[in-house]
Amino acid sequence: MEVDKATLSLLDRIQEIVAKAHKLENLGKDQINNVCAVDVSYDKKAVAAAVIWRCSEKKVIEVAKYVGKPFFPYVSGYLFMREAPLVISAFKALKEKIDLLLVDGHGIAHPRRAGLAVFVGLALEIPTLGIAKSLLVGKIGSFEGIIAPILLNNSVVGIAFRVPETGKIYFASPGHKLTVEDSINVVKHEYRNLIKALELAHRSSKSLQKEGK
């Protein structure tokens, strides 16, 4: 399925509107405990998994899924059209309350400052952080410890962080109800738990995909 320029122009406008609607406000917590990560795997159907990881106990406390079909192809910069309805539906199946939602994608580190994490966070009205495996826009500044700023148009829109154990670099940016400063604080103190939660969501979506065959 190809997407024409007129459709992409309309989606650009939607993203610009959403970028003005979401809130970069203080998390209001010094520590987080219940973290929910969401991810989607694809085959004939799409399976979205939502996994709640309790940081203090290092254990999964709830898993939910949603099975559906994506109605939009993968187009870089427009992941919200493909995955937002799926991950939102999976999250809504959960019962436990959470402190922070993790989305496998970008927040404001996006050409129009409206990545997947912005759409999902705004739709659910909860603090949301996007964590991606590749940089979509901007430049990485100098590392101080495990963290470096992501710079876009002379402003900091997120952070890159290097996992000491593996050397792998991830890219985090706030989606909703979270500031860049909050993102730095959360990553500094909980990066192992954040990565663990995302890995579990990825594995769960893959496992649930196989079970459905």
PDB file of C-alpha atoms in Angstrom:
ATOM      1  CA  MET A   1       0.000   0.000   0.000  1.00  0.00           C
ATOM      2  CA  GLU A   2       1.428   3.351  -1.061  1.00  0.00           C
ATOM      3  CA  VAL A   3       0.616   6.638   0.611  1.00  0.00           C
ATOM      4  CA  ASP A   4       0.217   9.689  -1.614  1.00  0.00           C
ATOM      5  CA  LYS A   5       1.652  13.126  -0.930  1.00  0.00           C
ATOM      6  CA  ALA A   6      -1.750  14.654  -0.187  1.00  0.00           C
ATOM      7  CA  THR A   7      -2.337  12.132   2.598  1.00  0.00           C
ATOM      8  CA  LEU A   8       1.104  12.755   4.074  1.00  0.00           C
ATOM      9  CA  SER A   9       0.504  16.518   3.965  1.00  0.00           C
ATOM     10  CA  LEU A  10      -2.727  16.019   5.898  1.00  0.00           C
ATOM     11  CA  LEU A  11      -0.924  13.835   8.443  1.00  0.00           C
ATOM     12  CA  ASP A  12       1.759  16.512   8.780  1.00  0.00           C
ATOM     13  CA  ARG A  13      -0.950  18.986   9.709  1.00  0.00           C
ATOM     14  CA  ILE A  14      -2.439  16.576  12.252  1.00  0.00           C
ATOM     15  CA  GLN A  15       0.988  16.129  13.831  1.00  0.00           C
ATOM     16  CA  GLU A  16       1.493  19.884  14.004  1.00  0.00           C
ATOM     17  CA  ILE A  17      -1.837  20.262  15.827  1.00  0.00           C
ATOM     18  CA  VAL A  18      -1.037  17.420  18.232  1.00  0.00           C
ATOM     19  CA  ALA A  19       2.406  18.907  18.929  1.00  0.00           C
ATOM     20  CA  LYS A  20       0.658  22.004  20.284  1.00  0.00           C
ATOM     21  CA  ALA A  21      -1.883  20.014  22.309  1.00  0.00           C
ATOM     22  CA  HIS A  22       0.355  17.697  24.313  1.00  0.00           C
ATOM     23  CA  LYS A  23       1.914  18.774  27.608  1.00  0.00           C
ATOM     24  CA  LEU A  24       5.536  18.732  28.672  1.00  0.00           C
ATOM     25  CA  GLU A  25       4.877  19.054  32.390  1.00  0.00           C
ATOM     26  CA  ASN A  26       6.664  17.806  35.477  1.00  0.00           C
ATOM     27  CA  LEU A  27       6.144  14.161  36.322  1.00  0.00           C
ATOM     28  CA  GLY A  28       5.720  15.131  39.962  1.00  0.00           C
ATOM     29  CA  LYS A  29       7.450  12.027  41.289  1.00  0.00           C
ATOM     30  CA  ASP A  30      11.000  11.461  42.469  1.00  0.00           C
ATOM     31  CA  GLN A  31      10.761   7.746  41.755  1.00  0.00           C
ATOM     32  CA  ILE A  32       8.783   5.467  39.486  1.00  0.00           C
ATOM     33  CA  ASN A  33       7.793   1.900  40.257  1.00  0.00           C
ATOM     34  CA  ASN A  34       5.142   0.472  37.940  1.00  0.00           C
ATOM     35  CA  VAL A  35       6.329   0.940  34.364  1.00  0.00           C
ATOM     36  CA  CYS A  36       4.276  -0.221  31.396  1.00  0.00           C
ATOM     37  CA  ALA A  37       5.962  -0.939  28.061  1.00  0.00           C
ATOM     38  CA  VAL A  38       4.057  -1.535  24.829  1.00  0.00           C
ATOM     39  CA  ASP A  39       5.176  -3.111  21.569  1.00  0.00           C
ATOM     40  CA  VAL A  40       3.661  -4.614  18.424  1.00  0.00           C
ATOM     41  CA  SER A  41       4.646  -7.615  16.301  1.00  0.00           C
ATOM     42  CA  TYR A  42       3.336  -8.290  12.822  1.00  0.00           C
ATOM     43  CA  ASP A  43       2.484 -11.334  10.755  1.00  0.00           C
ATOM     44  CA  LYS A  44      -0.911 -11.948   9.194  1.00  0.00           C
ATOM     45  CA  LYS A  45      -2.271  -9.965  12.110  1.00  0.00           C
ATOM     46  CA  ALA A  46      -0.788  -7.398  14.448  1.00  0.00           C
ATOM     47  CA  VAL A  47      -0.397  -8.306  18.117  1.00  0.00           C
ATOM     48  CA  ALA A  48       0.165  -5.491  20.598  1.00  0.00           C
ATOM     49  CA  ALA A  49       1.429  -6.385  24.065  1.00  0.00           C
ATOM     50  CA  ALA A  50       1.347  -4.211  27.179  1.00  0.00           C
ATOM     51  CA  VAL A  51       3.573  -5.368  30.038  1.00  0.00           C
ATOM     52  CA  ILE A  52       3.707  -3.804  33.500  1.00  0.00           C
ATOM     53  CA  TRP A  53       7.111  -4.186  35.159  1.00  0.00           C
ATOM     54  CA  ARG A  54       7.491  -3.385  38.859  1.00  0.00           C
ATOM     55  CA  CYS A  55      10.932  -1.829  39.236  1.00  0.00           C
ATOM     56  CA  SER A  56      11.278  -2.335  42.991  1.00  0.00           C
ATOM     57  CA  GLU A  57      10.547  -6.053  42.798  1.00  0.00           C
ATOM     58  CA  LYS A  58      12.046  -6.733  39.370  1.00  0.00           C
ATOM     59  CA  LYS A  59       9.017  -8.661  38.193  1.00  0.00           C
ATOM     60  CA  VAL A  60       6.120  -8.588  35.731  1.00  0.00           C
ATOM     61  CA  ILE A  61       2.810  -7.900  37.442  1.00  0.00           C
ATOM     62  CA  GLU A  62       0.439  -7.812  34.454  1.00  0.00           C
ATOM     63  CA  VAL A  63       0.337  -8.524  30.721  1.00  0.00           C
ATOM     64  CA  ALA A  64      -2.408  -7.604  28.263  1.00  0.00           C
ATOM     65  CA  LYS A  65      -2.740  -7.966  24.521  1.00  0.00           C
ATOM     66  CA  TYR A  66      -4.745  -6.717  21.585  1.00  0.00           C
ATOM     67  CA  VAL A  67      -5.008  -8.469  18.229  1.00  0.00           C
ATOM     68  CA  GLY A  68      -5.933  -6.463  15.182  1.00  0.00           C
ATOM     69  CA  LYS A  69      -4.937  -5.393  11.703  1.00  0.00           C
ATOM     70  CA  PRO A  70      -2.939  -2.262  10.921  1.00  0.00           C
ATOM     71  CA  PHE A  71      -4.801  -0.119   8.416  1.00  0.00           C
ATOM     72  CA  PHE A  72      -1.744   1.944   7.474  1.00  0.00           C
ATOM     73  CA  PRO A  73       1.669   0.884   6.129  1.00  0.00           C
ATOM     74  CA  TYR A  74       4.971   1.631   7.824  1.00  0.00           C
ATOM     75  CA  VAL A  75       6.123   5.102   6.806  1.00  0.00           C
ATOM     76  CA  SER A  76       8.997   6.692   8.716  1.00  0.00           C
ATOM     77  CA  GLY A  77       7.754   9.618  10.782  1.00  0.00           C
ATOM     78  CA  TYR A  78       4.124   8.450  10.710  1.00  0.00           C
ATOM     79  CA  LEU A  79       4.244   5.413  12.990  1.00  0.00           C
ATOM     80  CA  PHE A  80       1.273   6.726  14.962  1.00  0.00           C
ATOM     81  CA  MET A  81      -1.056   5.823  12.089  1.00  0.00           C
ATOM     82  CA  ARG A  82       0.070   2.210  12.176  1.00  0.00           C
ATOM     83  CA  GLU A  83       0.602   1.486  15.859  1.00  0.00           C
ATOM     84  CA  ALA A  84      -1.235   3.997  18.060  1.00  0.00           C
ATOM     85  CA  PRO A  85      -4.673   2.301  17.857  1.00  0.00           C
ATOM     86  CA  LEU A  86      -3.090  -1.083  18.601  1.00  0.00           C
ATOM     87  CA  VAL A  87      -0.999  -0.124  21.638  1.00  0.00           C
ATOM     88  CA  ILE A  88      -3.772   2.043  23.076  1.00  0.00           C
ATOM     89  CA  SER A  89      -6.177  -0.907  22.897  1.00  0.00           C
ATOM     90  CA  ALA A  90      -3.664  -3.230  24.573  1.00  0.00           C
ATOM     91  CA  PHE A  91      -3.013  -0.708  27.346  1.00  0.00           C
ATOM     92  CA  LYS A  92      -6.717  -0.233  28.036  1.00  0.00           C
ATOM     93  CA  ALA A  93      -7.008  -3.957  28.782  1.00  0.00           C
ATOM     94  CA  LEU A  94      -4.746  -3.559  31.840  1.00  0.00           C
ATOM     95  CA  LYS A  95      -6.113  -3.205  35.375  1.00  0.00           C
ATOM     96  CA  GLU A  96      -3.061  -2.104  37.395  1.00  0.00           C
ATOM     97  CA  LYS A  97      -2.166   1.570  37.666  1.00  0.00           C
ATOM     98  CA  ILE A  98       1.208   2.737  36.362  1.00  0.00           C
ATOM     99  CA  ASP A  99       3.656   5.575  36.920  1.00  0.00           C
ATOM    100  CA  LEU A 100       5.053   5.769  33.394  1.00  0.00           C
ATOM    101  CA  LEU A 101       4.231   4.400  29.941  1.00  0.00           C
ATOM    102  CA  LEU A 102       7.089   3.421  27.629  1.00  0.00           C
ATOM    103  CA  VAL A 103       6.536   3.423  23.887  1.00  0.00           C
ATOM    104  CA  ASP A 104       8.876   1.782  21.382  1.00  0.00           C
ATOM    105  CA  GLY A 105       9.207   4.918  19.265  1.00  0.00           C
ATOM    106  CA  HIS A 106       9.877   8.635  19.498  1.00  0.00           C
ATOM    107  CA  GLY A 107       8.248  11.413  21.489  1.00  0.00           C
ATOM    108  CA  ILE A 108       9.140  15.014  20.615  1.00  0.00           C
ATOM    109  CA  ALA A 109      12.442  13.988  18.976  1.00  0.00           C
ATOM    110  CA  HIS A 110      10.523  14.006  15.721  1.00  0.00           C
ATOM    111  CA  PRO A 111      10.439  16.300  12.645  1.00  0.00           C
ATOM    112  CA  ARG A 112       7.136  17.817  13.796  1.00  0.00           C
ATOM    113  CA  ARG A 113       7.656  17.039  17.503  1.00  0.00           C
ATOM    114  CA  ALA A 114       4.800  14.555  17.422  1.00  0.00           C
ATOM    115  CA  GLY A 115       6.047  10.981  17.400  1.00  0.00           C
ATOM    116  CA  LEU A 116       4.152   7.855  18.435  1.00  0.00           C
ATOM    117  CA  ALA A 117       4.715   8.474  22.164  1.00  0.00           C
ATOM    118  CA  VAL A 118       3.096  11.914  21.889  1.00  0.00           C
ATOM    119  CA  PHE A 119      -0.074  10.535  20.283  1.00  0.00           C
ATOM    120  CA  VAL A 120      -0.371   7.595  22.684  1.00  0.00           C
ATOM    121  CA  GLY A 121       0.303   9.694  25.782  1.00  0.00           C
ATOM    122  CA  LEU A 122      -2.162  12.381  24.734  1.00  0.00           C
ATOM    123  CA  ALA A 123      -4.863   9.819  23.942  1.00  0.00           C
ATOM    124  CA  LEU A 124      -4.449   8.089  27.310  1.00  0.00           C
ATOM    125  CA  GLU A 125      -3.632  11.238  29.329  1.00  0.00           C
ATOM    126  CA  ILE A 126      -0.729   9.602  31.174  1.00  0.00           C
ATOM    127  CA  PRO A 127       3.014  10.321  31.476  1.00  0.00           C
ATOM    128  CA  THR A 128       4.648   8.770  28.431  1.00  0.00           C
ATOM    129  CA  LEU A 129       8.261   8.366  27.330  1.00  0.00           C
ATOM    130  CA  GLY A 130       9.336   7.299  23.863  1.00  0.00           C
ATOM    131  CA  ILE A 131      12.442   5.128  23.590  1.00  0.00           C
ATOM    132  CA  ALA A 132      13.725   4.302  20.112  1.00  0.00           C
ATOM    133  CA  LYS A 133      16.625   2.289  18.755  1.00  0.00           C
ATOM    134  CA  SER A 134      17.591   4.813  16.079  1.00  0.00           C
ATOM    135  CA  LEU A 135      17.739   8.600  15.810  1.00  0.00           C
ATOM    136  CA  LEU A 136      15.048  10.133  13.604  1.00  0.00           C
ATOM    137  CA  VAL A 137      16.048  13.813  13.694  1.00  0.00           C
ATOM    138  CA  GLY A 138      18.557  16.091  15.370  1.00  0.00           C
ATOM    139  CA  LYS A 139      22.139  15.661  16.469  1.00  0.00           C
ATOM    140  CA  ILE A 140      23.663  14.015  19.510  1.00  0.00           C
ATOM    141  CA  GLY A 141      25.676  16.278  21.787  1.00  0.00           C
ATOM    142  CA  SER A 142      28.569  15.284  24.020  1.00  0.00           C
ATOM    143  CA  PHE A 143      28.101  12.415  26.437  1.00  0.00           C
ATOM    144  CA  GLU A 144      28.328  13.042  30.172  1.00  0.00           C
ATOM    145  CA  GLY A 145      28.347   9.633  31.748  1.00  0.00           C
ATOM    146  CA  ILE A 146      25.748   7.539  29.961  1.00  0.00           C
ATOM    147  CA  ILE A 147      23.696  10.492  28.686  1.00  0.00           C
ATOM    148  CA  ALA A 148      23.972  12.975  25.803  1.00  0.00           C
ATOM    149  CA  PRO A 149      21.409  15.558  24.651  1.00  0.00           C
ATOM    150  CA  ILE A 150      19.509  15.265  21.380  1.00  0.00           C
ATOM    151  CA  LEU A 151      19.606  18.716  19.796  1.00  0.00           C
ATOM    152  CA  LEU A 152      17.064  19.954  17.252  1.00  0.00           C
ATOM    153  CA  ASN A 153      16.921  23.580  16.098  1.00  0.00           C
ATOM    154  CA  ASN A 154      19.105  24.662  19.033  1.00  0.00           C
ATOM    155  CA  SER A 155      16.874  23.075  21.676  1.00  0.00           C
ATOM    156  CA  VAL A 156      17.125  19.826  23.622  1.00  0.00           C
ATOM    157  CA  VAL A 157      14.280  17.509  22.595  1.00  0.00           C
ATOM    158  CA  GLY A 158      15.484  14.315  24.230  1.00  0.00           C
ATOM    159  CA  ILE A 159      18.496  12.275  25.239  1.00  0.00           C
ATOM    160  CA  ALA A 160      20.674   9.515  23.914  1.00  0.00           C
ATOM    161  CA  PHE A 161      21.790   7.029  26.534  1.00  0.00           C
ATOM    162  CA  ARG A 162      24.425   4.350  26.343  1.00  0.00           C
ATOM    163  CA  VAL A 163      23.900   1.120  28.285  1.00  0.00           C
ATOM    164  CA  PRO A 164      27.246   0.434  30.024  1.00  0.00           C
ATOM    165  CA  GLU A 165      26.800  -3.332  29.995  1.00  0.00           C
ATOM    166  CA  THR A 166      26.321  -3.588  26.214  1.00  0.00           C
ATOM    167  CA  GLY A 167      27.446  -0.259  24.766  1.00  0.00           C
ATOM    168  CA  LYS A 168      24.126  -0.022  22.923  1.00  0.00           C
ATOM    169  CA  ILE A 169      22.672   3.459  22.477  1.00  0.00           C
ATOM    170  CA  TYR A 170      18.964   4.263  22.805  1.00  0.00           C
ATOM    171  CA  PHE A 171      17.135   7.515  22.101  1.00  0.00           C
ATOM    172  CA  ALA A 172      14.565   8.785  24.602  1.00  0.00           C
ATOM    173  CA  SER A 173      12.228  11.762  24.383  1.00  0.00           C
ATOM    174  CA  PRO A 174       9.116  12.811  26.314  1.00  0.00           C
ATOM    175  CA  GLY A 175       5.727  12.123  24.807  1.00  0.00           C
ATOM    176  CA  HIS A 176       3.222  13.611  27.241  1.00  0.00           C
ATOM    177  CA  LYS A 177       3.046  14.836  30.852  1.00  0.00           C
ATOM    178  CA  LEU A 178       6.808  14.566  31.118  1.00  0.00           C
ATOM    179  CA  THR A 179       9.679  17.028  30.658  1.00  0.00           C
ATOM    180  CA  VAL A 180      13.105  16.472  29.151  1.00  0.00           C
ATOM    181  CA  GLU A 181      14.513  16.906  32.665  1.00  0.00           C
ATOM    182  CA  ASP A 182      12.180  14.164  33.922  1.00  0.00           C
ATOM    183  CA  SER A 183      13.368  11.957  31.074  1.00  0.00           C
ATOM    184  CA  ILE A 184      16.991  12.484  32.080  1.00  0.00           C
ATOM    185  CA  ASN A 185      16.238  11.708  35.725  1.00  0.00           C
ATOM    186  CA  VAL A 186      14.228   8.572  34.934  1.00  0.00           C
ATOM    187  CA  VAL A 187      16.838   7.233  32.519  1.00  0.00           C
ATOM    188  CA  LYS A 188      19.722   7.923  34.919  1.00  0.00           C
ATOM    189  CA  HIS A 189      18.104   6.012  37.759  1.00  0.00           C
ATOM    190  CA  GLU A 190      16.049   3.379  35.964  1.00  0.00           C
ATOM    191  CA  TYR A 191      17.562   2.708  32.534  1.00  0.00           C
ATOM    192  CA  ARG A 192      17.998  -1.000  33.286  1.00  0.00           C
ATOM    193  CA  ASN A 193      14.345  -1.319  34.278  1.00  0.00           C
ATOM    194  CA  LEU A 194      13.206   0.680  31.246  1.00  0.00           C
ATOM    195  CA  ILE A 195      15.138  -1.516  28.825  1.00  0.00           C
ATOM    196  CA  LYS A 196      13.944  -4.654  30.623  1.00  0.00           C
ATOM    197  CA  ALA A 197      10.314  -3.585  30.325  1.00  0.00           C
ATOM    198  CA  LEU A 198      10.677  -2.838  26.612  1.00  0.00           C
ATOM    199  CA  GLU A 199      12.384  -6.167  25.989  1.00  0.00           C
ATOM    200  CA  LEU A 200       9.591  -7.989  27.811  1.00  0.00           C
ATOM    201  CA  ALA A 201       6.923  -6.197  25.774  1.00  0.00           C
ATOM    202  CA  HIS A 202       8.739  -7.121  22.570  1.00  0.00           C
ATOM    203  CA  ARG A 203       9.084 -10.769  23.605  1.00  0.00           C
ATOM    204  CA  SER A 204       5.474 -10.908  24.750  1.00  0.00           C
ATOM    205  CA  SER A 205       4.143  -9.568  21.460  1.00  0.00           C
ATOM    206  CA  LYS A 206       6.240 -12.130  19.564  1.00  0.00           C
ATOM    207  CA  SER A 207       5.150 -14.966  21.856  1.00  0.00           C
ATOM    208  CA  LEU A 208       1.484 -14.008  21.668  1.00  0.00           C
ATOM    209  CA  GLN A 209       1.817 -13.803  17.893  1.00  0.00           C
ATOM    210  CA  LYS A 210       3.042 -17.412  17.766  1.00  0.00           C
ATOM    211  CA  GLU A 211       0.310 -18.597  20.120  1.00  0.00           C
ATOM    212  CA  GLY A 212      -2.307 -17.164  17.791  1.00  0.00           C
ATOM    213  CA  LYS A 213      -1.185 -19.182  14.795  1.00  0.00           C
TER     214      LYS A 213
END
